[in-house]
């Protein structure tokens, strides 16, 4: 098997790790699907996620591919001025928690369109909020899908770019539709653990190399 993959230019270790990641992600979706019994379970994980798990999930989102590879690439290309990018979107998380998450929880709404319609008693405000959410979500998702297509095309030489976008999009859609917020939270926690190891192990060996 390893020889066959190597003959096609595919690194067996990367291929296995990618497959394991997909299996775990989809498995979490199926596992949490049985635990989502209501709208509250689906949209806000039943408000049962602890502070530690929430913090890990938010950290997993923050330490995403954008931070792990994108910011590192920008620092290498443009210098340390690029470090303002992660500082700014870290501040964005704080504003999100203060001005969006808190009011939504107090109001009892699950989404911003829910809050807009309930707060102003107007379906038109809901539609406007949906348009803004879709607009922002599109520009957030676009670079993620770009990275997904590029990464899979690198891991599996000869795989079309669009196929990587479709595969990753299908896995994400399946996980969200099955497990809702709880499934996404656990997936982000797993991502956080992987990324912490990915940061820590090279840092240890680089430190040993530099200090002896």
Short mmCIF file of C-alpha atoms in Angstrom, two decimals:
data_model
loop_
_atom_site.label_atom_id
_atom_site.label_comp_id
_atom_site.label_asym_id
_atom_site.label_seq_id
_atom_site.Cartn_x
_atom_site.Cartn_y
_atom_site.Cartn_z
CA UNK A 1 0.00 0.00 0.00
CA UNK A 2 2.78 2.41 0.96
CA UNK A 3 4.67 1.56 -2.20
CA UNK A 4 1.58 2.16 -4.32
CA UNK A 5 0.96 5.56 -2.75
CA UNK A 6 4.62 6.51 -3.04
CA UNK A 7 4.62 5.52 -6.72
CA UNK A 8 1.78 8.00 -7.28
CA UNK A 9 3.69 10.75 -5.49
CA UNK A 10 1.52 10.60 -2.37
CA UNK A 11 3.11 10.69 1.06
CA UNK A 12 1.57 7.72 2.94
CA UNK A 13 1.77 9.41 6.34
CA UNK A 14 0.02 12.56 5.14
CA UNK A 15 -2.63 10.51 3.35
CA UNK A 16 -3.34 8.40 6.45
CA UNK A 17 -3.48 11.46 8.74
CA UNK A 18 -5.87 13.19 6.31
CA UNK A 19 -8.12 10.13 6.22
CA UNK A 20 -8.11 9.84 10.01
CA UNK A 21 -9.01 13.52 10.32
CA UNK A 22 -11.97 13.12 7.97
CA UNK A 23 -13.19 9.98 9.77
CA UNK A 24 -12.97 11.67 13.18
CA UNK A 25 -14.75 14.79 11.92
CA UNK A 26 -17.63 12.85 10.36
CA UNK A 27 -17.74 10.49 13.35
CA UNK A 28 -18.20 13.44 15.71
CA UNK A 29 -21.09 14.62 13.55
CA UNK A 30 -22.86 11.25 13.79
CA UNK A 31 -22.06 10.94 17.51
CA UNK A 32 -23.53 14.34 18.36
CA UNK A 33 -26.50 13.93 15.99
CA UNK A 34 -28.14 11.59 18.49
CA UNK A 35 -27.65 14.13 21.26
CA UNK A 36 -29.40 17.00 19.45
CA UNK A 37 -33.05 16.67 20.46
CA UNK A 38 -34.16 20.30 20.17
CA UNK A 39 -33.39 23.57 18.42
CA UNK A 40 -31.38 24.64 21.45
CA UNK A 41 -29.25 21.50 21.22
CA UNK A 42 -28.60 22.09 17.53
CA UNK A 43 -27.93 25.85 17.52
CA UNK A 44 -26.25 26.44 20.90
CA UNK A 45 -25.30 22.89 22.01
CA UNK A 46 -28.07 22.98 24.62
CA UNK A 47 -26.08 25.70 26.43
CA UNK A 48 -24.30 22.82 28.14
CA UNK A 49 -20.72 23.32 26.90
CA UNK A 50 -18.39 24.18 29.77
CA UNK A 51 -16.13 27.22 29.85
CA UNK A 52 -13.05 25.10 29.26
CA UNK A 53 -14.50 23.38 26.20
CA UNK A 54 -15.76 26.69 24.83
CA UNK A 55 -12.36 28.29 25.35
CA UNK A 56 -10.66 25.38 23.60
CA UNK A 57 -13.11 25.57 20.68
CA UNK A 58 -12.59 29.32 20.28
CA UNK A 59 -8.82 28.81 20.48
CA UNK A 60 -9.07 26.08 17.87
CA UNK A 61 -10.86 28.51 15.57
CA UNK A 62 -8.27 31.22 16.27
CA UNK A 63 -5.33 28.86 15.72
CA UNK A 64 -6.71 27.82 12.36
CA UNK A 65 -4.93 27.39 9.06
CA UNK A 66 -5.02 31.17 8.68
CA UNK A 67 -2.88 31.56 11.80
CA UNK A 68 -0.80 28.43 11.49
CA UNK A 69 0.25 28.89 7.85
CA UNK A 70 -1.12 32.19 6.56
CA UNK A 71 0.33 34.49 9.21
CA UNK A 72 3.62 32.59 9.23
CA UNK A 73 3.80 33.03 5.46
CA UNK A 74 3.01 36.75 5.69
CA UNK A 75 5.68 37.26 8.36
CA UNK A 76 8.20 35.46 6.16
CA UNK A 77 7.18 37.51 3.11
CA UNK A 78 6.63 40.97 4.61
CA UNK A 79 8.27 40.98 8.03
CA UNK A 80 6.99 41.31 11.57
CA UNK A 81 4.46 44.01 10.65
CA UNK A 82 2.19 41.15 9.55
CA UNK A 83 1.76 40.18 13.22
CA UNK A 84 -0.84 42.95 13.48
CA UNK A 85 -3.24 40.71 11.56
CA UNK A 86 -3.65 38.07 14.31
CA UNK A 87 -3.74 40.82 16.96
CA UNK A 88 -6.64 42.53 15.18
CA UNK A 89 -8.78 39.45 14.69
CA UNK A 90 -8.07 38.39 18.27
CA UNK A 91 -9.62 41.72 19.30
CA UNK A 92 -12.49 40.91 16.97
CA UNK A 93 -13.26 37.78 19.01
CA UNK A 94 -13.53 39.91 22.16
CA UNK A 95 -15.95 42.33 20.48
CA UNK A 96 -17.92 39.34 19.18
CA UNK A 97 -18.29 37.92 22.69
CA UNK A 98 -19.16 41.29 24.26
CA UNK A 99 -21.52 42.76 21.70
CA UNK A 100 -22.96 39.73 19.87
CA UNK A 101 -22.81 36.54 21.96
CA UNK A 102 -23.88 38.19 25.24
CA UNK A 103 -26.96 40.01 23.91
CA UNK A 104 -28.04 36.94 21.92
CA UNK A 105 -27.90 34.78 25.03
CA UNK A 106 -29.81 37.29 27.16
CA UNK A 107 -32.45 37.75 24.46
CA UNK A 108 -32.86 33.98 24.03
CA UNK A 109 -32.18 34.05 20.28
CA UNK A 110 -30.13 31.46 18.47
CA UNK A 111 -28.91 33.52 15.50
CA UNK A 112 -28.48 37.18 14.59
CA UNK A 113 -31.47 37.09 12.18
CA UNK A 114 -33.57 35.64 15.04
CA UNK A 115 -32.45 38.51 17.27
CA UNK A 116 -33.09 41.14 14.58
CA UNK A 117 -36.63 39.96 13.95
CA UNK A 118 -37.50 39.58 17.62
CA UNK A 119 -35.89 42.84 18.73
CA UNK A 120 -37.54 45.02 16.08
CA UNK A 121 -40.62 42.85 15.48
CA UNK A 122 -40.01 43.02 11.74
CA UNK A 123 -39.47 40.17 9.24
CA UNK A 124 -37.73 42.72 7.01
CA UNK A 125 -34.94 43.16 9.58
CA UNK A 126 -34.53 39.39 9.61
CA UNK A 127 -34.07 39.32 5.84
CA UNK A 128 -31.55 42.16 5.98
CA UNK A 129 -29.61 40.34 8.72
CA UNK A 130 -29.64 37.11 6.68
CA UNK A 131 -28.16 39.00 3.69
CA UNK A 132 -25.37 40.41 5.87
CA UNK A 133 -24.63 36.99 7.38
CA UNK A 134 -24.45 35.36 3.95
CA UNK A 135 -22.27 38.18 2.61
CA UNK A 136 -19.78 37.95 5.48
CA UNK A 137 -19.89 34.15 5.50
CA UNK A 138 -19.07 34.01 1.80
CA UNK A 139 -15.90 36.07 2.17
CA UNK A 140 -14.92 34.07 5.27
CA UNK A 141 -15.48 30.73 3.58
CA UNK A 142 -13.85 31.60 0.26
CA UNK A 143 -10.21 31.57 1.50
CA UNK A 144 -10.95 28.45 3.56
CA UNK A 145 -12.11 26.61 0.45
CA UNK A 146 -9.14 27.97 -1.48
CA UNK A 147 -6.84 26.51 1.16
CA UNK A 148 -8.75 23.22 1.13
CA UNK A 149 -8.48 22.81 -2.63
CA UNK A 150 -4.80 23.76 -2.69
CA UNK A 151 -3.93 21.47 0.21
CA UNK A 152 -5.66 18.38 -1.17
CA UNK A 153 -4.21 19.02 -4.61
CA UNK A 154 -0.77 19.02 -2.95
CA UNK A 155 -1.42 15.90 -0.88
CA UNK A 156 -2.85 13.97 -3.82
CA UNK A 157 -0.98 14.99 -6.99
CA UNK A 158 -3.25 14.95 -10.00
CA UNK A 159 -6.39 15.62 -7.97
CA UNK A 160 -8.28 18.57 -9.51
CA UNK A 161 -8.43 21.71 -7.41
CA UNK A 162 -12.22 21.78 -7.49
CA UNK A 163 -12.38 18.22 -6.15
CA UNK A 164 -10.61 19.29 -2.96
CA UNK A 165 -13.09 22.13 -2.50
CA UNK A 166 -16.04 19.76 -3.01
CA UNK A 167 -14.67 17.07 -0.66
CA UNK A 168 -13.88 19.46 2.20
CA UNK A 169 -17.14 21.35 1.69
CA UNK A 170 -19.10 18.09 1.80
CA UNK A 171 -17.38 16.96 5.03
CA UNK A 172 -18.02 20.31 6.73
CA UNK A 173 -21.64 20.43 5.56
CA UNK A 174 -22.26 16.88 6.75
CA UNK A 175 -20.77 17.57 10.17
CA UNK A 176 -22.75 20.78 10.66
CA UNK A 177 -26.04 19.34 9.44
CA UNK A 178 -25.70 16.26 11.66
CA UNK A 179 -24.27 17.60 14.91
CA UNK A 180 -25.00 21.32 14.85
CA UNK A 181 -23.10 23.51 17.29
CA UNK A 182 -22.16 20.62 19.55
CA UNK A 183 -20.53 18.72 16.70
CA UNK A 184 -18.65 21.83 15.56
CA UNK A 185 -17.54 22.57 19.12
CA UNK A 186 -16.03 19.13 19.62
CA UNK A 187 -14.39 19.28 16.20
CA UNK A 188 -12.82 22.64 17.06
CA UNK A 189 -11.58 21.24 20.38
CA UNK A 190 -9.92 18.36 18.53
CA UNK A 191 -8.41 20.87 16.09
CA UNK A 192 -7.11 22.90 19.02
CA UNK A 193 -5.34 19.86 20.50
CA UNK A 194 -3.75 18.98 17.15
CA UNK A 195 -2.61 22.55 16.52
CA UNK A 196 -1.15 22.94 20.01
CA UNK A 197 0.97 19.86 19.34
CA UNK A 198 1.85 21.20 15.89
CA UNK A 199 3.05 24.43 17.50
CA UNK A 200 4.74 22.91 20.53
CA UNK A 201 6.77 20.07 19.00
CA UNK A 202 8.63 22.24 16.43
CA UNK A 203 9.16 24.93 19.09
CA UNK A 204 10.80 22.39 21.42
CA UNK A 205 13.14 21.03 18.75
CA UNK A 206 14.02 24.49 17.45
CA UNK A 207 14.83 25.57 21.01
CA UNK A 208 16.99 22.50 21.52
CA UNK A 209 18.75 23.17 18.22
CA UNK A 210 19.46 26.80 19.11
CA UNK A 211 20.40 26.29 22.78
CA UNK A 212 21.95 22.85 22.64
#
